[in-house]
PDB file of C-alpha atoms in Angstrom:
ATOM      1  CA  MET A   1      -5.630 135.207 162.872  1.00  0.00           C
ATOM      2  CA  ASN A   2      -7.254 137.967 164.841  1.00  0.00           C
ATOM      3  CA  ARG A   3     -10.420 137.748 162.816  1.00  0.00           C
ATOM      4  CA  LEU A   4     -12.556 136.950 165.804  1.00  0.00           C
ATOM      5  CA  GLN A   5     -11.015 139.587 167.992  1.00  0.00           C
ATOM      6  CA  VAL A   6     -13.186 142.584 168.654  1.00  0.00           C
ATOM      7  CA  THR A   7     -10.979 145.625 168.232  1.00  0.00           C
ATOM      8  CA  ARG A   8     -12.049 149.179 168.831  1.00  0.00           C
ATOM      9  CA  ARG A   9     -12.228 149.683 165.072  1.00  0.00           C
ATOM     10  CA  THR A  10     -14.457 146.683 164.337  1.00  0.00           C
ATOM     11  CA  ALA A  11     -16.645 147.556 167.271  1.00  0.00           C
ATOM     12  CA  LEU A  12     -17.043 151.095 165.978  1.00  0.00           C
ATOM     13  CA  ILE A  13     -17.807 149.941 162.426  1.00  0.00           C
ATOM     14  CA  GLY A  14     -20.260 147.417 163.768  1.00  0.00           C
ATOM     15  CA  SER A  15     -22.105 149.934 165.875  1.00  0.00           C
ATOM     16  CA  MET A  16     -22.187 152.433 163.031  1.00  0.00           C
ATOM     17  CA  SER A  17     -23.714 149.929 160.610  1.00  0.00           C
ATOM     18  CA  ALA A  18     -26.219 148.957 163.258  1.00  0.00           C
ATOM     19  CA  ALA A  19     -27.119 152.598 163.716  1.00  0.00           C
ATOM     20  CA  SER A  20     -27.487 153.129 159.963  1.00  0.00           C
ATOM     21  CA  LEU A  21     -29.718 150.074 159.796  1.00  0.00           C
ATOM     22  CA  LEU A  22     -31.938 151.662 162.382  1.00  0.00           C
ATOM     23  CA  VAL A  23     -32.072 154.878 160.411  1.00  0.00           C
ATOM     24  CA  LEU A  24     -32.592 153.256 157.030  1.00  0.00           C
ATOM     25  CA  ARG A  25     -35.252 150.839 158.157  1.00  0.00           C
ATOM     26  CA  PRO A  26     -38.601 151.612 156.502  1.00  0.00           C
ATOM     27  CA  ALA A  27     -40.418 154.075 158.709  1.00  0.00           C
ATOM     28  CA  ALA A  28     -42.845 152.072 160.813  1.00  0.00           C
ATOM     29  CA  PHE A  29     -43.734 155.055 162.935  1.00  0.00           C
ATOM     30  CA  ALA A  30     -45.789 158.127 162.269  1.00  0.00           C
ATOM     31  CA  THR A  31     -43.988 161.439 162.499  1.00  0.00           C
ATOM     32  CA  PRO A  32     -44.994 164.675 164.246  1.00  0.00           C
ATOM     33  CA  THR A  33     -45.903 166.010 160.781  1.00  0.00           C
ATOM     34  CA  GLU A  34     -48.292 163.140 160.225  1.00  0.00           C
ATOM     35  CA  LEU A  35     -49.746 163.785 163.666  1.00  0.00           C
ATOM     36  CA  ALA A  36     -50.356 167.429 162.767  1.00  0.00           C
ATOM     37  CA  GLY A  37     -51.804 166.343 159.418  1.00  0.00           C
ATOM     38  CA  ALA A  38     -54.194 163.883 161.040  1.00  0.00           C
ATOM     39  CA  ILE A  39     -55.360 166.501 163.530  1.00  0.00           C
ATOM     40  CA  ALA A  40     -55.828 169.043 160.744  1.00  0.00           C
ATOM     41  CA  GLU A  41     -57.884 166.527 158.799  1.00  0.00           C
ATOM     42  CA  PHE A  42     -60.071 165.924 161.856  1.00  0.00           C
ATOM     43  CA  THR A  43     -60.577 169.617 162.602  1.00  0.00           C
ATOM     44  CA  GLY A  44     -60.844 170.740 158.986  1.00  0.00           C
ATOM     45  CA  ASN A  45     -57.829 173.016 159.489  1.00  0.00           C
ATOM     46  CA  GLN A  46     -59.456 174.881 162.366  1.00  0.00           C
ATOM     47  CA  PRO A  47     -57.097 176.055 165.126  1.00  0.00           C
ATOM     48  CA  VAL A  48     -56.843 173.798 168.167  1.00  0.00           C
ATOM     49  CA  GLN A  49     -56.521 175.311 171.623  1.00  0.00           C
ATOM     50  CA  ARG A  50     -55.163 173.649 174.726  1.00  0.00           C
ATOM     51  CA  GLY A  51     -57.587 173.154 177.592  1.00  0.00           C
ATOM     52  CA  ARG A  52     -61.231 172.427 178.421  1.00  0.00           C
ATOM     53  CA  ILE A  53     -60.981 168.659 177.927  1.00  0.00           C
ATOM     54  CA  THR A  54     -59.128 166.174 180.116  1.00  0.00           C
ATOM     55  CA  LEU A  55     -57.208 163.228 178.738  1.00  0.00           C
ATOM     56  CA  ASP A  56     -56.839 160.612 181.412  1.00  0.00           C
ATOM     57  CA  LEU A  57     -54.038 158.180 180.769  1.00  0.00           C
ATOM     58  CA  SER A  58     -51.450 156.643 183.051  1.00  0.00           C
ATOM     59  CA  PRO A  59     -48.094 158.380 182.413  1.00  0.00           C
ATOM     60  CA  LEU A  60     -46.219 155.126 182.990  1.00  0.00           C
ATOM     61  CA  VAL A  61     -47.532 152.189 180.985  1.00  0.00           C
ATOM     62  CA  GLU A  62     -46.296 148.668 181.562  1.00  0.00           C
ATOM     63  CA  ASN A  63     -47.942 146.992 178.595  1.00  0.00           C
ATOM     64  CA  GLY A  64     -48.454 148.950 175.386  1.00  0.00           C
ATOM     65  CA  ASN A  65     -50.800 146.334 173.934  1.00  0.00           C
ATOM     66  CA  SER A  66     -53.762 147.554 175.925  1.00  0.00           C
ATOM     67  CA  VAL A  67     -53.756 150.953 177.550  1.00  0.00           C
ATOM     68  CA  SER A  68     -56.896 152.328 179.133  1.00  0.00           C
ATOM     69  CA  VAL A  69     -57.501 155.892 178.040  1.00  0.00           C
ATOM     70  CA  SER A  70     -60.407 158.202 178.730  1.00  0.00           C
ATOM     71  CA  VAL A  71     -61.421 161.673 177.615  1.00  0.00           C
ATOM     72  CA  LYS A  72     -63.769 163.865 179.614  1.00  0.00           C
ATOM     73  CA  ASP A  73     -65.208 167.313 179.398  1.00  0.00           C
ATOM     74  CA  ASP A  74     -67.523 169.343 181.618  1.00  0.00           C
ATOM     75  CA  SER A  75     -69.716 170.394 178.699  1.00  0.00           C
ATOM     76  CA  PRO A  76     -73.407 170.627 179.681  1.00  0.00           C
ATOM     77  CA  MET A  77     -74.237 168.685 176.489  1.00  0.00           C
ATOM     78  CA  THR A  78     -77.276 170.777 175.684  1.00  0.00           C
ATOM     79  CA  GLN A  79     -78.612 171.331 172.181  1.00  0.00           C
ATOM     80  CA  GLN A  80     -76.789 174.683 172.053  1.00  0.00           C
ATOM     81  CA  ASP A  81     -73.539 173.700 173.728  1.00  0.00           C
ATOM     82  CA  HIS A  82     -72.213 170.189 173.303  1.00  0.00           C
ATOM     83  CA  VAL A  83     -69.237 168.174 172.182  1.00  0.00           C
ATOM     84  CA  THR A  84     -69.666 166.815 168.673  1.00  0.00           C
ATOM     85  CA  ALA A  85     -66.576 164.643 168.367  1.00  0.00           C
ATOM     86  CA  ILE A  86     -63.699 163.287 170.390  1.00  0.00           C
ATOM     87  CA  ALA A  87     -60.578 161.956 168.699  1.00  0.00           C
ATOM     88  CA  LEU A  88     -57.357 160.413 169.916  1.00  0.00           C
ATOM     89  CA  PHE A  89     -54.020 160.669 168.159  1.00  0.00           C
ATOM     90  CA  THR A  90     -50.525 159.360 168.783  1.00  0.00           C
ATOM     91  CA  GLU A  91     -47.207 160.738 167.707  1.00  0.00           C
ATOM     92  CA  GLN A  92     -45.279 157.560 167.018  1.00  0.00           C
ATOM     93  CA  ASN A  93     -47.613 154.669 166.380  1.00  0.00           C
ATOM     94  CA  PRO A  94     -47.461 153.387 162.777  1.00  0.00           C
ATOM     95  CA  GLN A  95     -50.341 155.714 162.004  1.00  0.00           C
ATOM     96  CA  PRO A  96     -51.456 158.720 164.033  1.00  0.00           C
ATOM     97  CA  ASN A  97     -55.203 158.010 164.304  1.00  0.00           C
ATOM     98  CA  VAL A  98     -56.530 155.907 167.140  1.00  0.00           C
ATOM     99  CA  ILE A  99     -60.268 156.532 167.337  1.00  0.00           C
ATOM    100  CA  ILE A 100     -62.716 159.204 166.247  1.00  0.00           C
ATOM    101  CA  ALA A 101     -65.953 159.196 168.237  1.00  0.00           C
ATOM    102  CA  ARG A 102     -69.028 161.164 167.205  1.00  0.00           C
ATOM    103  CA  LEU A 103     -71.510 162.132 169.854  1.00  0.00           C
ATOM    104  CA  GLY A 104     -74.089 164.796 170.543  1.00  0.00           C
ATOM    105  CA  PRO A 105     -76.543 166.141 173.092  1.00  0.00           C
ATOM    106  CA  ARG A 106     -78.014 162.648 173.443  1.00  0.00           C
ATOM    107  CA  ALA A 107     -74.795 161.527 175.134  1.00  0.00           C
ATOM    108  CA  GLY A 108     -75.613 163.460 178.308  1.00  0.00           C
ATOM    109  CA  ARG A 109     -71.960 163.707 179.221  1.00  0.00           C
ATOM    110  CA  ALA A 110     -68.911 164.223 177.081  1.00  0.00           C
ATOM    111  CA  PHE A 111     -67.110 161.042 177.915  1.00  0.00           C
ATOM    112  CA  LEU A 112     -65.198 158.343 176.086  1.00  0.00           C
ATOM    113  CA  ASN A 113     -63.225 155.454 177.470  1.00  0.00           C
ATOM    114  CA  THR A 114     -61.386 152.888 175.376  1.00  0.00           C
ATOM    115  CA  ARG A 115     -58.204 150.843 175.236  1.00  0.00           C
ATOM    116  CA  MET A 116     -55.434 151.588 172.798  1.00  0.00           C
ATOM    117  CA  ARG A 117     -52.047 150.331 171.662  1.00  0.00           C
ATOM    118  CA  LEU A 118     -48.820 152.233 172.171  1.00  0.00           C
ATOM    119  CA  ALA A 119     -45.863 151.283 169.982  1.00  0.00           C
ATOM    120  CA  THR A 120     -43.345 153.214 172.048  1.00  0.00           C
ATOM    121  CA  SER A 121     -42.979 155.965 174.654  1.00  0.00           C
ATOM    122  CA  GLN A 122     -44.608 158.977 173.111  1.00  0.00           C
ATOM    123  CA  LYS A 123     -47.137 161.755 173.226  1.00  0.00           C
ATOM    124  CA  VAL A 124     -50.874 160.997 173.104  1.00  0.00           C
ATOM    125  CA  VAL A 125     -53.175 163.811 172.033  1.00  0.00           C
ATOM    126  CA  ALA A 126     -56.931 164.087 172.514  1.00  0.00           C
ATOM    127  CA  VAL A 127     -58.874 166.629 170.465  1.00  0.00           C
ATOM    128  CA  ALA A 128     -62.540 167.442 170.950  1.00  0.00           C
ATOM    129  CA  GLY A 129     -64.764 169.366 168.587  1.00  0.00           C
ATOM    130  CA  PHE A 130     -67.472 171.569 170.127  1.00  0.00           C
ATOM    131  CA  SER A 131     -70.808 172.640 168.722  1.00  0.00           C
ATOM    132  CA  ASP A 132     -69.597 176.260 168.514  1.00  0.00           C
ATOM    133  CA  GLY A 133     -66.972 175.149 165.985  1.00  0.00           C
ATOM    134  CA  THR A 134     -63.971 175.333 168.288  1.00  0.00           C
ATOM    135  CA  PHE A 135     -61.503 172.548 168.955  1.00  0.00           C
ATOM    136  CA  TRP A 136     -59.763 171.894 172.246  1.00  0.00           C
ATOM    137  CA  SER A 137     -57.023 169.460 173.081  1.00  0.00           C
ATOM    138  CA  ASP A 138     -55.130 167.843 175.891  1.00  0.00           C
ATOM    139  CA  GLN A 139     -51.980 165.748 175.728  1.00  0.00           C
ATOM    140  CA  VAL A 140     -50.062 163.333 177.890  1.00  0.00           C
ATOM    141  CA  GLU A 141     -46.483 162.110 177.550  1.00  0.00           C
ATOM    142  CA  VAL A 142     -46.395 158.403 178.284  1.00  0.00           C
ATOM    143  CA  ILE A 143     -43.504 156.091 179.009  1.00  0.00           C
ATOM    144  CA  VAL A 144     -44.074 152.558 177.764  1.00  0.00           C
ATOM    145  CA  THR A 145     -41.973 149.751 179.217  1.00  0.00           C
ATOM    146  CA  LEU A 146     -43.342 146.937 177.023  1.00  0.00           C
ATOM    147  CA  ALA A 147     -44.356 148.206 173.616  1.00  0.00           C
ATOM    148  CA  ALA A 148     -47.226 146.873 171.515  1.00  0.00           C
ATOM    149  CA  CYS A 149     -45.865 144.491 168.915  1.00  0.00           C
ATOM    150  CA  VAL A 150     -45.693 146.270 165.592  1.00  0.00           C
ATOM    151  CA  GLU A 151     -42.718 144.351 164.248  1.00  0.00           C
TER     152      GLU A 151
ATOM    153  CA  MET B   1     -70.939 135.645 165.577  1.00  0.00           C
ATOM    154  CA  VAL B   2     -68.279 136.410 168.098  1.00  0.00           C
ATOM    155  CA  ARG B   3     -68.663 137.062 171.785  1.00  0.00           C
ATOM    156  CA  ALA B   4     -69.711 140.583 172.662  1.00  0.00           C
ATOM    157  CA  LEU B   5     -70.314 141.894 176.149  1.00  0.00           C
ATOM    158  CA  ILE B   6     -72.528 144.866 176.804  1.00  0.00           C
ATOM    159  CA  ASN B   7     -72.864 146.369 180.230  1.00  0.00           C
ATOM    160  CA  CYS B   8     -75.869 148.642 180.300  1.00  0.00           C
ATOM    161  CA  PRO B   9     -78.418 149.243 183.077  1.00  0.00           C
ATOM    162  CA  LYS B  10     -81.732 147.413 182.504  1.00  0.00           C
ATOM    163  CA  THR B  11     -83.766 150.164 184.100  1.00  0.00           C
ATOM    164  CA  ALA B  12     -83.198 153.883 184.374  1.00  0.00           C
ATOM    165  CA  LYS B  13     -85.054 157.011 185.350  1.00  0.00           C
ATOM    166  CA  LYS B  14     -86.123 159.316 182.542  1.00  0.00           C
ATOM    167  CA  GLY B  15     -83.399 161.830 181.814  1.00  0.00           C
ATOM    168  CA  GLU B  16     -80.762 159.868 183.683  1.00  0.00           C
ATOM    169  CA  VAL B  17     -77.320 159.681 182.102  1.00  0.00           C
ATOM    170  CA  ILE B  18     -76.385 156.033 181.793  1.00  0.00           C
ATOM    171  CA  GLU B  19     -72.943 154.657 181.116  1.00  0.00           C
ATOM    172  CA  ILE B  20     -72.656 151.865 178.575  1.00  0.00           C
ATOM    173  CA  LYS B  21     -69.614 149.616 178.338  1.00  0.00           C
ATOM    174  CA  THR B  22     -69.051 147.401 175.335  1.00  0.00           C
ATOM    175  CA  LEU B  23     -66.446 144.770 174.663  1.00  0.00           C
ATOM    176  CA  ILE B  24     -66.190 142.559 171.598  1.00  0.00           C
ATOM    177  CA  SER B  25     -63.875 139.692 170.843  1.00  0.00           C
ATOM    178  CA  HIS B  26     -61.740 140.662 167.838  1.00  0.00           C
ATOM    179  CA  VAL B  27     -58.020 140.374 167.023  1.00  0.00           C
ATOM    180  CA  MET B  28     -57.713 143.912 165.591  1.00  0.00           C
ATOM    181  CA  GLU B  29     -54.767 142.755 163.471  1.00  0.00           C
ATOM    182  CA  THR B  30     -52.900 145.977 162.689  1.00  0.00           C
ATOM    183  CA  GLY B  31     -51.421 145.079 159.319  1.00  0.00           C
ATOM    184  CA  TYR B  32     -47.987 146.188 160.527  1.00  0.00           C
ATOM    185  CA  ARG B  33     -46.961 142.979 162.240  1.00  0.00           C
ATOM    186  CA  PRO B  34     -45.083 140.090 160.598  1.00  0.00           C
ATOM    187  CA  GLY B  35     -46.361 136.605 161.291  1.00  0.00           C
ATOM    188  CA  ALA B  36     -44.349 133.442 161.933  1.00  0.00           C
ATOM    189  CA  ASP B  37     -43.399 133.194 158.219  1.00  0.00           C
ATOM    190  CA  GLY B  38     -41.929 136.708 158.223  1.00  0.00           C
ATOM    191  CA  LYS B  39     -44.656 138.109 155.974  1.00  0.00           C
ATOM    192  CA  VAL B  40     -46.797 140.954 157.202  1.00  0.00           C
ATOM    193  CA  VAL B  41     -50.128 139.695 158.499  1.00  0.00           C
ATOM    194  CA  PRO B  42     -52.878 141.460 156.513  1.00  0.00           C
ATOM    195  CA  ARG B  43     -54.934 144.021 158.340  1.00  0.00           C
ATOM    196  CA  ASP B  44     -58.141 142.813 159.950  1.00  0.00           C
ATOM    197  CA  ILE B  45     -59.747 145.420 162.168  1.00  0.00           C
ATOM    198  CA  LEU B  46     -63.131 146.695 163.187  1.00  0.00           C
ATOM    199  CA  ARG B  47     -63.558 150.015 161.464  1.00  0.00           C
ATOM    200  CA  ARG B  48     -66.793 151.325 162.834  1.00  0.00           C
ATOM    201  CA  PHE B  49     -68.912 151.071 165.941  1.00  0.00           C
ATOM    202  CA  THR B  50     -72.421 152.504 166.126  1.00  0.00           C
ATOM    203  CA  CYS B  51     -74.913 152.707 168.967  1.00  0.00           C
ATOM    204  CA  ARG B  52     -78.562 153.372 168.159  1.00  0.00           C
ATOM    205  CA  TYR B  53     -81.209 154.169 170.748  1.00  0.00           C
ATOM    206  CA  ALA B  54     -84.646 153.188 169.447  1.00  0.00           C
ATOM    207  CA  GLY B  55     -83.265 153.380 165.928  1.00  0.00           C
ATOM    208  CA  GLN B  56     -81.658 156.789 166.347  1.00  0.00           C
ATOM    209  CA  GLU B  57     -77.898 157.008 166.277  1.00  0.00           C
ATOM    210  CA  VAL B  58     -76.584 158.370 169.579  1.00  0.00           C
ATOM    211  CA  PHE B  59     -72.917 157.425 169.404  1.00  0.00           C
ATOM    212  CA  SER B  60     -70.527 156.217 166.742  1.00  0.00           C
ATOM    213  CA  ALA B  61     -66.805 155.742 166.438  1.00  0.00           C
ATOM    214  CA  ASP B  62     -64.269 155.154 163.688  1.00  0.00           C
ATOM    215  CA  LEU B  63     -61.637 152.718 164.857  1.00  0.00           C
ATOM    216  CA  PHE B  64     -58.068 152.498 163.637  1.00  0.00           C
ATOM    217  CA  PRO B  65     -55.403 149.783 164.090  1.00  0.00           C
ATOM    218  CA  ALA B  66     -54.181 151.521 167.267  1.00  0.00           C
ATOM    219  CA  VAL B  67     -57.268 150.367 169.145  1.00  0.00           C
ATOM    220  CA  ALA B  68     -56.327 147.401 171.310  1.00  0.00           C
ATOM    221  CA  ALA B  69     -57.463 143.865 170.512  1.00  0.00           C
ATOM    222  CA  ASN B  70     -60.945 143.036 171.779  1.00  0.00           C
ATOM    223  CA  PRO B  71     -62.087 146.657 171.477  1.00  0.00           C
ATOM    224  CA  PHE B  72     -63.546 148.114 174.628  1.00  0.00           C
ATOM    225  CA  ILE B  73     -65.611 151.262 174.194  1.00  0.00           C
ATOM    226  CA  SER B  74     -67.412 153.025 176.982  1.00  0.00           C
ATOM    227  CA  PHE B  75     -69.657 156.074 176.596  1.00  0.00           C
ATOM    228  CA  THR B  76     -72.786 157.639 178.027  1.00  0.00           C
ATOM    229  CA  THR B  77     -76.273 158.355 176.818  1.00  0.00           C
ATOM    230  CA  VAL B  78     -79.445 159.884 178.201  1.00  0.00           C
ATOM    231  CA  ALA B  79     -82.237 157.444 179.010  1.00  0.00           C
ATOM    232  CA  THR B  80     -85.135 159.013 177.121  1.00  0.00           C
ATOM    233  CA  ALA B  81     -87.738 156.251 176.731  1.00  0.00           C
ATOM    234  CA  SER B  82     -88.133 152.511 177.087  1.00  0.00           C
ATOM    235  CA  GLY B  83     -86.868 150.722 174.025  1.00  0.00           C
ATOM    236  CA  THR B  84     -83.928 148.885 172.608  1.00  0.00           C
ATOM    237  CA  LEU B  85     -80.342 149.916 172.248  1.00  0.00           C
ATOM    238  CA  SER B  86     -78.570 148.349 169.312  1.00  0.00           C
ATOM    239  CA  PHE B  87     -74.821 148.097 168.933  1.00  0.00           C
ATOM    240  CA  THR B  88     -73.219 147.433 165.567  1.00  0.00           C
ATOM    241  CA  TRP B  89     -69.608 146.693 164.778  1.00  0.00           C
ATOM    242  CA  ASP B  90     -68.419 146.736 161.154  1.00  0.00           C
ATOM    243  CA  GLY B  91     -64.972 145.721 160.045  1.00  0.00           C
ATOM    244  CA  ASP B  92     -62.612 144.357 157.452  1.00  0.00           C
ATOM    245  CA  ASN B  93     -63.389 141.131 155.561  1.00  0.00           C
ATOM    246  CA  GLY B  94     -67.104 141.861 155.687  1.00  0.00           C
ATOM    247  CA  PHE B  95     -67.348 141.614 159.454  1.00  0.00           C
ATOM    248  CA  THR B  96     -70.594 142.874 160.888  1.00  0.00           C
ATOM    249  CA  GLN B  97     -72.328 142.095 164.138  1.00  0.00           C
ATOM    250  CA  THR B  98     -75.270 143.669 165.896  1.00  0.00           C
ATOM    251  CA  GLU B  99     -76.305 143.171 169.498  1.00  0.00           C
ATOM    252  CA  THR B 100     -79.411 144.567 171.127  1.00  0.00           C
ATOM    253  CA  VAL B 101     -80.255 145.350 174.727  1.00  0.00           C
ATOM    254  CA  ALA B 102     -83.652 146.340 176.092  1.00  0.00           C
ATOM    255  CA  ILE B 103     -83.979 149.191 178.548  1.00  0.00           C
ATOM    256  CA  THR B 104     -86.939 150.164 180.698  1.00  0.00           C
ATOM    257  CA  VAL B 105     -87.197 153.851 181.457  1.00  0.00           C
ATOM    258  CA  THR B 106     -89.469 154.995 184.264  1.00  0.00           C
TER     259      THR B 106
END
């Protein structure tokens, strides 16, 4: 008789089951642990310091399917002092890796520009490896209004 | 062969740092996305990009599904001598394509 009526109780039960569905859904997103793991794999467990490099990425992204992102560094790129690798990672894409670029003194400038996907609003991390064995990073929190389709 | 665009100066001064922009037509299917039938579309991405200057590797990149469709990669290199720059993309399902560009260095 009142089967179709939405009472407070049914509404609550409904919202709870919807919430549990969200929680129980197979994890389609990487976790901060996976992000740390991917960075550790890239650096070979070397410590990563903040600074030196610049990650250039719009903090407000309208379309997560194609987001221009660039990484720069003022390294002189000489034989003695150069950037050997630049990598990009995300916190909540299905997998944390985005791109790992290998360069050297022949690059002339430490610079990389590409376009990436963002599954949701999240943190993007750039890590660069230097010829002296150190690793430096920069990160940007981005808000994505239209996410890249992962589901 | 798919369409690939390479923007690279034709001439440069010796020692000049030149910027190279590359774009290739590719779906970069992530392998996380269901198709119209509800099944996950199998992954089909470009995994590796390599740039060689007169045969010597000057830049390379490992790509992951998070790289946008039609991968755009821009980087720099030092113009050392006249020669050819070759660009190679390798990917899933045996995809491989190489493009070459000639450069004159004065």
